PDB file of C-alpha atoms and ligand atoms in Angstrom:
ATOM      1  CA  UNK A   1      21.959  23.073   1.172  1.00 45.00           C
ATOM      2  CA  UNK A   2      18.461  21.565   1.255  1.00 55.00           C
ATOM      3  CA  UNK A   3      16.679  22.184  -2.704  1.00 66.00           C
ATOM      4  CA  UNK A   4      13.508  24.076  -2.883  1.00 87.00           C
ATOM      5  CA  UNK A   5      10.600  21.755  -2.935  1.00 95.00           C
ATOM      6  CA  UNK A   6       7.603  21.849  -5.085  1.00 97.00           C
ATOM      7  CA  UNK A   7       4.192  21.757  -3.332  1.00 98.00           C
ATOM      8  CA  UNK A   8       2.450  19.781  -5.234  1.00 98.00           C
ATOM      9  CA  UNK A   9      -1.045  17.801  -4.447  1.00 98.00           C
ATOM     10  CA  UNK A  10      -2.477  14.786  -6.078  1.00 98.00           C
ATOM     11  CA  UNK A  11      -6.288  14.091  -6.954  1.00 98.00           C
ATOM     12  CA  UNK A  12      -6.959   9.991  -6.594  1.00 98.00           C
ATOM     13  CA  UNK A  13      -9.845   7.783  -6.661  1.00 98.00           C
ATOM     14  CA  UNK A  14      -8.814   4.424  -5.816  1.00 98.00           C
ATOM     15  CA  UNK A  15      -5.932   2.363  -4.755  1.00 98.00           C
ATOM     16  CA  UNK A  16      -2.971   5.156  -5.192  1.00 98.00           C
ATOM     17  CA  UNK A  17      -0.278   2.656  -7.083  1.00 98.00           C
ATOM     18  CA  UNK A  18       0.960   5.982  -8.733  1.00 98.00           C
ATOM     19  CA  UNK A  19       0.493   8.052  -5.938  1.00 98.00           C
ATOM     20  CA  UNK A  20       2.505   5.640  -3.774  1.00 98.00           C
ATOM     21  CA  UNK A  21       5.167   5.728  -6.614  1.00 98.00           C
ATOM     22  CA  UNK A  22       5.002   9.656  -6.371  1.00 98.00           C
ATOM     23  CA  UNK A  23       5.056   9.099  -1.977  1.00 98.00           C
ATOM     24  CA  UNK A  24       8.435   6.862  -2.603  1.00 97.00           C
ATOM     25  CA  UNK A  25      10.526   9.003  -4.830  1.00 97.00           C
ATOM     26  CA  UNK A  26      10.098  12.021  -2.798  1.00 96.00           C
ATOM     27  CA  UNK A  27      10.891  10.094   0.281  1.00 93.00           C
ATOM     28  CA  UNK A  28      13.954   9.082  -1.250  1.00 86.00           C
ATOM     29  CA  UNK A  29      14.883  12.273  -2.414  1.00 83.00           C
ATOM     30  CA  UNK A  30      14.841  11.808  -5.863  1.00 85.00           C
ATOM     31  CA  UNK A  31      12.290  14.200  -6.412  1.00 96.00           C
ATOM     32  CA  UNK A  32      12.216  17.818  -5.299  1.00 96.00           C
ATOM     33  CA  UNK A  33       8.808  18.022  -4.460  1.00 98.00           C
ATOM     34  CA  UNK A  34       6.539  18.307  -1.234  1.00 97.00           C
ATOM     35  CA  UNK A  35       3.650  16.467  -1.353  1.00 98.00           C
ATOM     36  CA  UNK A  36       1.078  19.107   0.822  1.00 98.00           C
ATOM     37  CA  UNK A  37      -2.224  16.927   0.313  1.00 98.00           C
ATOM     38  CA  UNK A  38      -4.134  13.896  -1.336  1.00 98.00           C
ATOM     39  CA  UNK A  39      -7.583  14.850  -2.319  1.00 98.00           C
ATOM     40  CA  UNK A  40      -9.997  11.500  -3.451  1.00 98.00           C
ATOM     41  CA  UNK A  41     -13.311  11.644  -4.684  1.00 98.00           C
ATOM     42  CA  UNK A  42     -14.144   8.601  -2.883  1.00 98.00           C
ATOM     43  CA  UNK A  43     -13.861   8.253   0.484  1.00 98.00           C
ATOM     44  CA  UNK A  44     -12.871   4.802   0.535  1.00 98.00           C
ATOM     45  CA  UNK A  45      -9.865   4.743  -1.923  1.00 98.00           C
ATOM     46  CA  UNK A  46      -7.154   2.821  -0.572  1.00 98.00           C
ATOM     47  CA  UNK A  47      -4.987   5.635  -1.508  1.00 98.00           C
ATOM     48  CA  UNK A  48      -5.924   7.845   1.333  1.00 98.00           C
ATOM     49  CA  UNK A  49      -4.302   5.099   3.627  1.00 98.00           C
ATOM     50  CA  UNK A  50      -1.188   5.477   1.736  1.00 98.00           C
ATOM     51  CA  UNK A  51      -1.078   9.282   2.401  1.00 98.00           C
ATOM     52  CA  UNK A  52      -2.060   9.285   6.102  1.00 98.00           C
ATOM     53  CA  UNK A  53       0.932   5.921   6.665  1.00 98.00           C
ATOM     54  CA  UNK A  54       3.074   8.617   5.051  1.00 98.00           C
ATOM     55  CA  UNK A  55       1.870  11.757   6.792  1.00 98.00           C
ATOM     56  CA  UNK A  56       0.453  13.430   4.411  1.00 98.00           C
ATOM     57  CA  UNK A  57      -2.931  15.387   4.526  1.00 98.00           C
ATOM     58  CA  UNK A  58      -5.764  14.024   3.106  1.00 98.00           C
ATOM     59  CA  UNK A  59      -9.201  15.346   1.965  1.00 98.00           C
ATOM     60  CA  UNK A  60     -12.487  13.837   0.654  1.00 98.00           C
ATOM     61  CA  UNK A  61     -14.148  15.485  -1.812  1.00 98.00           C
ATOM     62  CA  UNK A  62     -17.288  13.130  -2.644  1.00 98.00           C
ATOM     63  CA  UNK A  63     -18.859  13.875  -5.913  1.00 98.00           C
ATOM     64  CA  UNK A  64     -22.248  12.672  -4.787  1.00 98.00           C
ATOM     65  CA  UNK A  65     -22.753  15.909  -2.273  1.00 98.00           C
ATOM     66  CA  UNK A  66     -22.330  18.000  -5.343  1.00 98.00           C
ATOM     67  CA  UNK A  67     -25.796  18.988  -7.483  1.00 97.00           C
ATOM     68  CA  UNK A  68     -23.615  19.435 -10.486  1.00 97.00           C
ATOM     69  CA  UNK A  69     -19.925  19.059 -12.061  1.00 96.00           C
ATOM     70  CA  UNK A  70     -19.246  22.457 -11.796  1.00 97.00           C
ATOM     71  CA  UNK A  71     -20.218  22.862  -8.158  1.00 98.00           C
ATOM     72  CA  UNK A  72     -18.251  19.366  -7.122  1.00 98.00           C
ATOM     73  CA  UNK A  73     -15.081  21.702  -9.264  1.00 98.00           C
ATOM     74  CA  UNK A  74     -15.447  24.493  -7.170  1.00 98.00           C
ATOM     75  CA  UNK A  75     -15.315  22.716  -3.962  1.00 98.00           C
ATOM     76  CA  UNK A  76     -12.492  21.234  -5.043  1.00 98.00           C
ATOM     77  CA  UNK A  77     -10.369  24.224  -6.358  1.00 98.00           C
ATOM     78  CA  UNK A  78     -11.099  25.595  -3.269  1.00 98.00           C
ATOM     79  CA  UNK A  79      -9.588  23.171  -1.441  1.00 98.00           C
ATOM     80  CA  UNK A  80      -6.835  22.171  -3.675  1.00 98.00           C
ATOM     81  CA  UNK A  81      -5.909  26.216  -3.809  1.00 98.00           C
ATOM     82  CA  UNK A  82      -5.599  25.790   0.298  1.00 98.00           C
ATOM     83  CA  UNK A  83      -2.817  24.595  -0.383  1.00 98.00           C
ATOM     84  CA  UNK A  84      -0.744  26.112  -2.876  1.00 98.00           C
ATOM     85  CA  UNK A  85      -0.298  24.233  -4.958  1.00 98.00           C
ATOM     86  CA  UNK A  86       2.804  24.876  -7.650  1.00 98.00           C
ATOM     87  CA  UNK A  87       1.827  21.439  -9.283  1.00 98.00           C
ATOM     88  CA  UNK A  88      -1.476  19.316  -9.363  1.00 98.00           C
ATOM     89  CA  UNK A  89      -0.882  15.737 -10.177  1.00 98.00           C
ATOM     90  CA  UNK A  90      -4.392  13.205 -11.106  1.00 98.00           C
ATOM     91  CA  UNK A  91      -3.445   9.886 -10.296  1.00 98.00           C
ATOM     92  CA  UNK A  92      -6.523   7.294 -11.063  1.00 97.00           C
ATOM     93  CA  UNK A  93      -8.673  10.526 -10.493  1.00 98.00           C
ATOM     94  CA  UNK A  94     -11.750   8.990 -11.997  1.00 96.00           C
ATOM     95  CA  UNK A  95     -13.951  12.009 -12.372  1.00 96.00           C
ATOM     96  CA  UNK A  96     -13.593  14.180 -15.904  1.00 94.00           C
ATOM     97  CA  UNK A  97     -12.960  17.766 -14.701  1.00 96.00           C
ATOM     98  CA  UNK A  98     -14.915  20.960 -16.372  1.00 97.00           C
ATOM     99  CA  UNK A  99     -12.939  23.449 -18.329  1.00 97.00           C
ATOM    100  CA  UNK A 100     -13.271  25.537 -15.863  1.00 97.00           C
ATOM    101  CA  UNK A 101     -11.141  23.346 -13.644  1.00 98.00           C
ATOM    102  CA  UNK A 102      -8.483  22.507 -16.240  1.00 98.00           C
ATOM    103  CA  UNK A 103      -7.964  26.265 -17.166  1.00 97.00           C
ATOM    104  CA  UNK A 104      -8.071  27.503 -13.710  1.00 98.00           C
ATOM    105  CA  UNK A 105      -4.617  24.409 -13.181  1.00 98.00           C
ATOM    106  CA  UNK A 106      -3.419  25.516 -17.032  1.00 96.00           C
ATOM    107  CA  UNK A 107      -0.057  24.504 -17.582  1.00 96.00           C
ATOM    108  CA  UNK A 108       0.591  22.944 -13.578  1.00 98.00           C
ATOM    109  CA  UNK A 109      -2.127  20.025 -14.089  1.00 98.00           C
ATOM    110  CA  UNK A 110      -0.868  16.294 -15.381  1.00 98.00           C
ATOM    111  CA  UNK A 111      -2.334  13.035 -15.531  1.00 98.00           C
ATOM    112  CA  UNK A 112      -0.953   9.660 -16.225  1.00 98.00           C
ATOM    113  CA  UNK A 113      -2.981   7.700 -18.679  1.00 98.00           C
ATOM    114  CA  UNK A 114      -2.835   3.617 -19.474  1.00 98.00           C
ATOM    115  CA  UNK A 115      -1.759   4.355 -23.146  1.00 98.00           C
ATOM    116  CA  UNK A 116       0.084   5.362 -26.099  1.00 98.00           C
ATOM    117  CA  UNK A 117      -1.886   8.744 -26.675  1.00 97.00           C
ATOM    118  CA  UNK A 118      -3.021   9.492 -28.858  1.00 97.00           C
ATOM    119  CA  UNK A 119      -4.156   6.106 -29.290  1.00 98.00           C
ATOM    120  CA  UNK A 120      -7.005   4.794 -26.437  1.00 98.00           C
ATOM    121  CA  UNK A 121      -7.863   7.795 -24.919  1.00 97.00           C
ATOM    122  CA  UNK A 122     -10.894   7.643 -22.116  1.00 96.00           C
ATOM    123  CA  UNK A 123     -11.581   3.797 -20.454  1.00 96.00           C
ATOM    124  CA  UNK A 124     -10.986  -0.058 -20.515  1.00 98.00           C
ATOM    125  CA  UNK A 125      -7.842   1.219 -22.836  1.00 98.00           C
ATOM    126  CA  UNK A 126      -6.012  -2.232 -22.145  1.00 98.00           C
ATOM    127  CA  UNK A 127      -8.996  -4.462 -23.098  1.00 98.00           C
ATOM    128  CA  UNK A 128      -9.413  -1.952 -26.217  1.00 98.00           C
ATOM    129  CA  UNK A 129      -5.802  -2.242 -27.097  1.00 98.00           C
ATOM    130  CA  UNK A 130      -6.034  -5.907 -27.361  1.00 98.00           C
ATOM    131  CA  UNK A 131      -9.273  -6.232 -29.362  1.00 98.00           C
ATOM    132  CA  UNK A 132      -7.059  -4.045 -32.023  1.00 98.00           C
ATOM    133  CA  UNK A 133      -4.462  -6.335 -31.939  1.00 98.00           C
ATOM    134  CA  UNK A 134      -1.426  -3.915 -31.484  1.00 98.00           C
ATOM    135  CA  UNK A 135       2.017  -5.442 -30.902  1.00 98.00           C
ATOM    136  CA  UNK A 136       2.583  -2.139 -28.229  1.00 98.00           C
ATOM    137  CA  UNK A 137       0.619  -0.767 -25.471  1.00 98.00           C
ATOM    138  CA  UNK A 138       2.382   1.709 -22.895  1.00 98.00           C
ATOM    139  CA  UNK A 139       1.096   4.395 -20.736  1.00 98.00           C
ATOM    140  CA  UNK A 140       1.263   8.815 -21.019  1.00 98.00           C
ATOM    141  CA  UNK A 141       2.306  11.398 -18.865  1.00 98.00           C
ATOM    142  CA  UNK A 142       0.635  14.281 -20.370  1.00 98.00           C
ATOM    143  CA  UNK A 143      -0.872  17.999 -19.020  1.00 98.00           C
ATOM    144  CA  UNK A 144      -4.005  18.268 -18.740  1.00 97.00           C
ATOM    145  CA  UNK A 145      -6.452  19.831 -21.342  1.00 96.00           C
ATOM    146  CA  UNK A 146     -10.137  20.653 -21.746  1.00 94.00           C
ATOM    147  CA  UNK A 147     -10.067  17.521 -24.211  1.00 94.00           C
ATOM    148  CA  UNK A 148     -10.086  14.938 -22.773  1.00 93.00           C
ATOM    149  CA  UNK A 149      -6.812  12.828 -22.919  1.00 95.00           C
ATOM    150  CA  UNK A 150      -5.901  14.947 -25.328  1.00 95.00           C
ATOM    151  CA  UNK A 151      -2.624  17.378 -23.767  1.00 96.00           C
ATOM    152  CA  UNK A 152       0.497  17.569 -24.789  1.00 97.00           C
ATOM    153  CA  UNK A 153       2.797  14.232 -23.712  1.00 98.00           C
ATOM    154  CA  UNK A 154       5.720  14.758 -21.588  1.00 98.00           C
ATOM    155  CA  UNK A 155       6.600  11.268 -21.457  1.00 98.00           C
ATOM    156  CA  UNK A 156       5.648   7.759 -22.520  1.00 98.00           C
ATOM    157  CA  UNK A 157       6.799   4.007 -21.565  1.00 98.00           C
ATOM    158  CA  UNK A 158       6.033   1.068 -24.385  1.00 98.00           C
ATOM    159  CA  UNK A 159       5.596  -2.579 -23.342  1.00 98.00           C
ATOM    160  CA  UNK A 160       5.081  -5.593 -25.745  1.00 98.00           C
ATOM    161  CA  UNK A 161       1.550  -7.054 -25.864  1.00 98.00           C
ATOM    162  CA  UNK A 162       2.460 -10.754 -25.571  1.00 98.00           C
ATOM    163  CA  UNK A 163       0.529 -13.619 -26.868  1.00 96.00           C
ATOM    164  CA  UNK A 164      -2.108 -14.683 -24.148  1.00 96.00           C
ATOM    165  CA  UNK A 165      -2.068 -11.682 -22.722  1.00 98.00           C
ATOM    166  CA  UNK A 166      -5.381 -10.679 -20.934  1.00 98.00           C
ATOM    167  CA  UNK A 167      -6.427  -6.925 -20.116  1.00 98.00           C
ATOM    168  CA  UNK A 168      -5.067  -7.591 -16.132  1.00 98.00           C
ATOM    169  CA  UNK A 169      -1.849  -8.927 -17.423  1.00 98.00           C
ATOM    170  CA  UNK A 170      -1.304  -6.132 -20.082  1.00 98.00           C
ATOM    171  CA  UNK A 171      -2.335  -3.692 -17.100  1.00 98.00           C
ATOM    172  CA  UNK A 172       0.456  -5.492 -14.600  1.00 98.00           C
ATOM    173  CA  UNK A 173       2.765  -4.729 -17.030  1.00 98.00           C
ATOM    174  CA  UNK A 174       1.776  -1.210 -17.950  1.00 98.00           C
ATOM    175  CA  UNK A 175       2.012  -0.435 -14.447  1.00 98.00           C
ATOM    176  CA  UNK A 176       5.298  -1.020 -13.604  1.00 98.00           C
ATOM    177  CA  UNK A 177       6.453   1.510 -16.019  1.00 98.00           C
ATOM    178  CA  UNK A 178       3.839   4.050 -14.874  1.00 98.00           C
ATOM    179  CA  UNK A 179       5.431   4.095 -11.378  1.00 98.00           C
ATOM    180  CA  UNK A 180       8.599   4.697 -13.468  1.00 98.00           C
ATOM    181  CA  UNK A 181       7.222   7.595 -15.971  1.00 98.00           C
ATOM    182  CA  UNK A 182       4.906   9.707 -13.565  1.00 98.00           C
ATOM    183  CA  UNK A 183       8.017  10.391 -10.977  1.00 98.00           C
ATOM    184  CA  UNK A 184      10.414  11.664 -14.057  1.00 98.00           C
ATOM    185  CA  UNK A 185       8.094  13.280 -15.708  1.00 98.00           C
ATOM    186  CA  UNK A 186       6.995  15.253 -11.913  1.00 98.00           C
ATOM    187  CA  UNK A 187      11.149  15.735 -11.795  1.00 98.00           C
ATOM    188  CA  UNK A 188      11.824  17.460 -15.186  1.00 98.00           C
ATOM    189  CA  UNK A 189       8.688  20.128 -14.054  1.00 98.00           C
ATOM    190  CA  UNK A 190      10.024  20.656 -10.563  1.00 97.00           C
ATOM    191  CA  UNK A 191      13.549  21.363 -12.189  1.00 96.00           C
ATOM    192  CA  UNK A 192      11.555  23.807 -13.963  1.00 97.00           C
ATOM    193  CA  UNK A 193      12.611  21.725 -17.395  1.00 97.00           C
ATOM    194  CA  UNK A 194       9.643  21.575 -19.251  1.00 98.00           C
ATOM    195  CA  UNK A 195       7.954  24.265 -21.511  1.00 96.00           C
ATOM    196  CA  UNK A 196       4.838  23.736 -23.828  1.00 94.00           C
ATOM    197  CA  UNK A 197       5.304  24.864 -27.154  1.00 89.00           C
ATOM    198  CA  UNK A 198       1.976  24.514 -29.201  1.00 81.00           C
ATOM    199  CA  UNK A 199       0.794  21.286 -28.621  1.00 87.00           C
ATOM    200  CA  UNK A 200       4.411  19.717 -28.103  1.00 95.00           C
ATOM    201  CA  UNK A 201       6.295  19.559 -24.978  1.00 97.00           C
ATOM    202  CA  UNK A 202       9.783  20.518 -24.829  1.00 97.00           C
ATOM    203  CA  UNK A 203      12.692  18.943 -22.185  1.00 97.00           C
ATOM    204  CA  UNK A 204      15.270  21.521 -21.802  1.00 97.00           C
ATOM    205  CA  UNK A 205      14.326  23.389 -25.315  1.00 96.00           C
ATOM    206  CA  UNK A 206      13.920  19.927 -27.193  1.00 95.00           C
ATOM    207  CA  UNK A 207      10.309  17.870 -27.670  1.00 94.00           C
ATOM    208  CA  UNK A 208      10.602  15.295 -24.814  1.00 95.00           C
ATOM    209  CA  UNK A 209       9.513  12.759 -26.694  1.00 90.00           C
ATOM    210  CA  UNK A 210      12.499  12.736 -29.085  1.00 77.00           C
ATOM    211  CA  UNK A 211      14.709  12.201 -25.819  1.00 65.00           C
ATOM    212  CA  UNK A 212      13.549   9.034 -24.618  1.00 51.00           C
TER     213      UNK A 212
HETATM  214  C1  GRF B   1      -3.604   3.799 -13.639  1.00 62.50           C
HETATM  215  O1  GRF B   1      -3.587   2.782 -14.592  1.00 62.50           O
HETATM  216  C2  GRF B   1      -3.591   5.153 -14.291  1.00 62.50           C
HETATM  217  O2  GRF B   1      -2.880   5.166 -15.500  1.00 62.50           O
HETATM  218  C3  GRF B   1      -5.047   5.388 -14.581  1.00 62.50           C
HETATM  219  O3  GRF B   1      -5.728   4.838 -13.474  1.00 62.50           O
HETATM  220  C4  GRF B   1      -4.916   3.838 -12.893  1.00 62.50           C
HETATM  221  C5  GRF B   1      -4.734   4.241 -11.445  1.00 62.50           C
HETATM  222  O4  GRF B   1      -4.036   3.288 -10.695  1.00 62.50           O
HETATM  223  N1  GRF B   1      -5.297   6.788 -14.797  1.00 62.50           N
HETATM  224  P1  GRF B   1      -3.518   3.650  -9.250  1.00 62.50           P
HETATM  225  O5  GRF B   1      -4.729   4.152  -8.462  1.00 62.50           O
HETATM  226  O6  GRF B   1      -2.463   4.696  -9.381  1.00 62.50           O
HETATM  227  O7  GRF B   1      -2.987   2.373  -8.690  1.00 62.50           O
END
């Protein structure tokens, strides 16, 4: 008997890496989820090729036809709400979204983010992680907040900052594990695993970060 799928859809602005990760596991079954549209901000982002080779739906939303962040929002709730959405996923969405927006998703919004949180938060976290000279860098799953960065973690992946690293080889490797991380972390909340309890996030009634 075939699962029930999640719709989920996924927000991108540029080449999709994560989204492609997302595309992959679903196709292989590993994760219940159906993957109803790609939104990108830009209508250029190489990620939109990935959804269409996949046959997914894709939409452009461009920022630059909106007079203000809380117009370009609405547009986009609108058509993210199209289509039902049980789960909305921002993967290298490079826009930061109003309250509004965030409240509106509360809960059913995550984002993947190139660091331990709460350490780097916002841009250029690899370069920044190397000008502090920290042995570990690693990316976040986390839901979505009016602060930026700032939601509760669902899951993280560490890598070793090795000597003569620069930020594009500390990124490489921080990659890899985010097409590992996002996928799981989509799993546990389509197998309706995950709770938030204050500002923690538990995995089957224990904080998932213990359970690594
Ligand atoms: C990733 O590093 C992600 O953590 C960050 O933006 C980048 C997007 O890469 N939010 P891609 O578009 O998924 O390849």
């Amino acid at each position: 008997m075939s699962r029930r799928r999640l719709p989920l859809v996924a927000l991108i602005s540029g080449r999709g890496s994560n989204l492609q990760s997302i595309i992959d596991a679903a196709g292989d079954d590993d994760l219940p989820v159906e993957i109803r549209a790609v939104l990108s901000n830009e209508p250029d982002a190489y990620g939109l090729k990935r959804a269409r080779r996949a046959g997914i739906e894709t939409r452009v939303v461009n920022h630059r036809d909106y007079e203000s962040r809380h117009d370009f929002d609405a547009a986009l709730v609108n058509v993210i709400d199209g289509f039902e959405p049980g789960l909305v996923v921002l993967a290298g969405f490079m826009r930061i979204l109003t309250a509004d927006f965030v409240n509106h998703y509360h809960g059913r919004l995550m984002n993947i983010h190139p660091s331990l949180l709460p350490d780097f938060p916002g841009v250029d976290t690899h370069q920044r992680a190397l000008d502090a000279g920290v042995k570990e860098h690693g990316a976040s799953v986390h839901f979505v907040t009016p602060e930026l960065d700032g939601g509760p973690v669902i899951i993280q992946a560490r890598v070793p900052v090795k000597k003569g690293d620069d930020a594009d080889a500390l990124a490489a490797r921080v990659l890899e594990k985010e097409h590992l991380i996002y996928p799981r972390a989509i799993k546990w909340f389509a197998e309706g695993r995950l709770e938030i309890d204050d500002k923690r996030v538990l995995l089957d009634g224990k904080p998932s970060l213990d359970q690594r």
